[in-house]
């Protein structure tokens, strides 16, 4: 995955290319091309706005969180699950559910 800083540098020189890297060939790309044709500044503003949204999304992307890290960053064993003989059981209210 390309870093946000590199995409920012690309956005400074050619905003539609940065939007293509971020979003692919979707409506945001066509909007950015239109804004870039209307003037240099609107295309840049749109590209950096999308870049800021992407940066914020990458910060809070739970798919990249390591196993055992809860949403708030606190460590929990398997994010609230207990492990017994290769079967995960949920912990609800301090009680392990489904384990006999």
mmCIF file of C-alpha atoms in Angstrom:
data_model
loop_
_atom_site.group_PDB
_atom_site.id
_atom_site.type_symbol
_atom_site.label_atom_id
_atom_site.label_comp_id
_atom_site.label_asym_id
_atom_site.label_seq_id
_atom_site.Cartn_x
_atom_site.Cartn_y
_atom_site.Cartn_z
ATOM 1 C CA UNK A 1 0.000 0.000 0.000
ATOM 2 C CA UNK A 2 1.299 3.433 -0.923
ATOM 3 C CA UNK A 3 1.958 5.776 1.987
ATOM 4 C CA UNK A 4 -0.176 8.842 2.558
ATOM 5 C CA UNK A 5 2.892 11.111 2.276
ATOM 6 C CA UNK A 6 3.732 9.816 -1.197
ATOM 7 C CA UNK A 7 0.133 10.229 -2.334
ATOM 8 C CA UNK A 8 0.219 13.787 -0.944
ATOM 9 C CA UNK A 9 3.280 14.586 -3.049
ATOM 10 C CA UNK A 10 1.561 13.126 -6.111
ATOM 11 C CA UNK A 11 -1.572 15.149 -5.289
ATOM 12 C CA UNK A 12 0.499 18.338 -5.193
ATOM 13 C CA UNK A 13 1.760 17.821 -8.739
ATOM 14 C CA UNK A 14 -1.191 16.024 -10.377
ATOM 15 C CA UNK A 15 -4.391 15.739 -8.315
ATOM 16 C CA UNK A 16 -6.291 13.353 -10.637
ATOM 17 C CA UNK A 17 -3.493 10.770 -10.432
ATOM 18 C CA UNK A 18 -3.608 10.870 -6.622
ATOM 19 C CA UNK A 19 -7.394 10.489 -6.660
ATOM 20 C CA UNK A 20 -7.041 7.534 -9.040
ATOM 21 C CA UNK A 21 -4.573 5.892 -6.638
ATOM 22 C CA UNK A 22 -6.896 6.499 -3.679
ATOM 23 C CA UNK A 23 -10.284 5.670 -5.205
ATOM 24 C CA UNK A 24 -9.723 4.004 -8.562
ATOM 25 C CA UNK A 25 -11.806 4.828 -11.610
ATOM 26 C CA UNK A 26 -14.972 5.975 -9.846
ATOM 27 C CA UNK A 27 -17.038 9.139 -9.606
ATOM 28 C CA UNK A 28 -14.466 10.894 -7.392
ATOM 29 C CA UNK A 29 -11.914 10.670 -10.209
ATOM 30 C CA UNK A 30 -14.271 12.239 -12.734
ATOM 31 C CA UNK A 31 -15.242 14.973 -10.276
ATOM 32 C CA UNK A 32 -11.556 15.726 -9.682
ATOM 33 C CA UNK A 33 -10.797 15.857 -13.408
ATOM 34 C CA UNK A 34 -13.691 18.277 -13.904
ATOM 35 C CA UNK A 35 -12.564 20.431 -10.967
ATOM 36 C CA UNK A 36 -8.982 20.414 -12.260
ATOM 37 C CA UNK A 37 -10.192 21.585 -15.665
ATOM 38 C CA UNK A 38 -12.156 24.410 -14.034
ATOM 39 C CA UNK A 39 -9.068 25.599 -12.179
ATOM 40 C CA UNK A 40 -5.955 24.352 -10.488
ATOM 41 C CA UNK A 41 -7.039 25.162 -6.933
ATOM 42 C CA UNK A 42 -10.408 23.297 -6.903
ATOM 43 C CA UNK A 43 -8.753 20.069 -8.109
ATOM 44 C CA UNK A 44 -6.072 20.344 -5.440
ATOM 45 C CA UNK A 45 -8.581 21.058 -2.675
ATOM 46 C CA UNK A 46 -10.678 18.044 -3.692
ATOM 47 C CA UNK A 47 -7.641 15.750 -3.875
ATOM 48 C CA UNK A 48 -6.319 16.821 -0.473
ATOM 49 C CA UNK A 49 -9.802 16.494 1.037
ATOM 50 C CA UNK A 50 -10.001 12.888 -0.212
ATOM 51 C CA UNK A 51 -6.461 12.320 1.058
ATOM 52 C CA UNK A 52 -7.458 13.578 4.527
ATOM 53 C CA UNK A 53 -10.487 11.265 4.554
ATOM 54 C CA UNK A 54 -8.308 8.312 3.539
ATOM 55 C CA UNK A 55 -5.719 9.149 6.182
ATOM 56 C CA UNK A 56 -8.412 9.261 8.868
ATOM 57 C CA UNK A 57 -9.881 5.966 7.640
ATOM 58 C CA UNK A 58 -6.482 4.275 7.788
ATOM 59 C CA UNK A 59 -5.999 5.413 11.392
ATOM 60 C CA UNK A 60 -9.169 3.727 12.577
ATOM 61 C CA UNK A 61 -9.144 0.737 10.262
ATOM 62 C CA UNK A 62 -9.934 -2.218 12.513
ATOM 63 C CA UNK A 63 -8.856 -4.744 9.905
ATOM 64 C CA UNK A 64 -5.227 -3.770 10.456
ATOM 65 C CA UNK A 65 -5.427 -4.032 14.254
ATOM 66 C CA UNK A 66 -3.426 -6.934 15.684
ATOM 67 C CA UNK A 67 -5.235 -9.823 17.335
ATOM 68 C CA UNK A 68 -6.085 -9.042 20.931
ATOM 69 C CA UNK A 69 -6.326 -5.270 20.579
ATOM 70 C CA UNK A 70 -9.751 -3.837 21.302
ATOM 71 C CA UNK A 71 -11.236 -0.849 19.449
ATOM 72 C CA UNK A 72 -9.965 1.591 22.093
ATOM 73 C CA UNK A 73 -6.396 0.247 21.926
ATOM 74 C CA UNK A 74 -6.528 -1.683 25.203
ATOM 75 C CA UNK A 75 -5.084 -5.169 25.125
ATOM 76 C CA UNK A 76 -7.543 -7.953 25.744
ATOM 77 C CA UNK A 77 -6.925 -11.663 25.305
ATOM 78 C CA UNK A 78 -8.258 -12.405 21.812
ATOM 79 C CA UNK A 79 -10.456 -9.278 22.016
ATOM 80 C CA UNK A 80 -12.895 -10.694 24.574
ATOM 81 C CA UNK A 81 -12.661 -14.376 23.685
ATOM 82 C CA UNK A 82 -11.285 -17.251 25.729
ATOM 83 C CA UNK A 83 -9.400 -20.101 24.142
ATOM 84 C CA UNK A 84 -10.002 -23.720 25.123
ATOM 85 C CA UNK A 85 -8.887 -26.671 23.001
ATOM 86 C CA UNK A 86 -8.705 -24.590 19.803
ATOM 87 C CA UNK A 87 -12.304 -23.375 20.161
ATOM 88 C CA UNK A 88 -13.037 -19.735 20.942
ATOM 89 C CA UNK A 89 -15.870 -18.993 23.359
ATOM 90 C CA UNK A 90 -17.242 -15.474 23.901
ATOM 91 C CA UNK A 91 -17.001 -13.852 27.313
ATOM 92 C CA UNK A 92 -20.239 -12.109 28.313
ATOM 93 C CA UNK A 93 -20.450 -10.355 31.674
ATOM 94 C CA UNK A 94 -17.340 -12.094 32.973
ATOM 95 C CA UNK A 95 -18.817 -15.532 32.246
ATOM 96 C CA UNK A 96 -17.559 -17.772 29.439
ATOM 97 C CA UNK A 97 -20.528 -18.731 27.304
ATOM 98 C CA UNK A 98 -20.805 -22.135 25.631
ATOM 99 C CA UNK A 99 -17.991 -23.859 27.494
ATOM 100 C CA UNK A 100 -18.855 -26.995 29.447
#
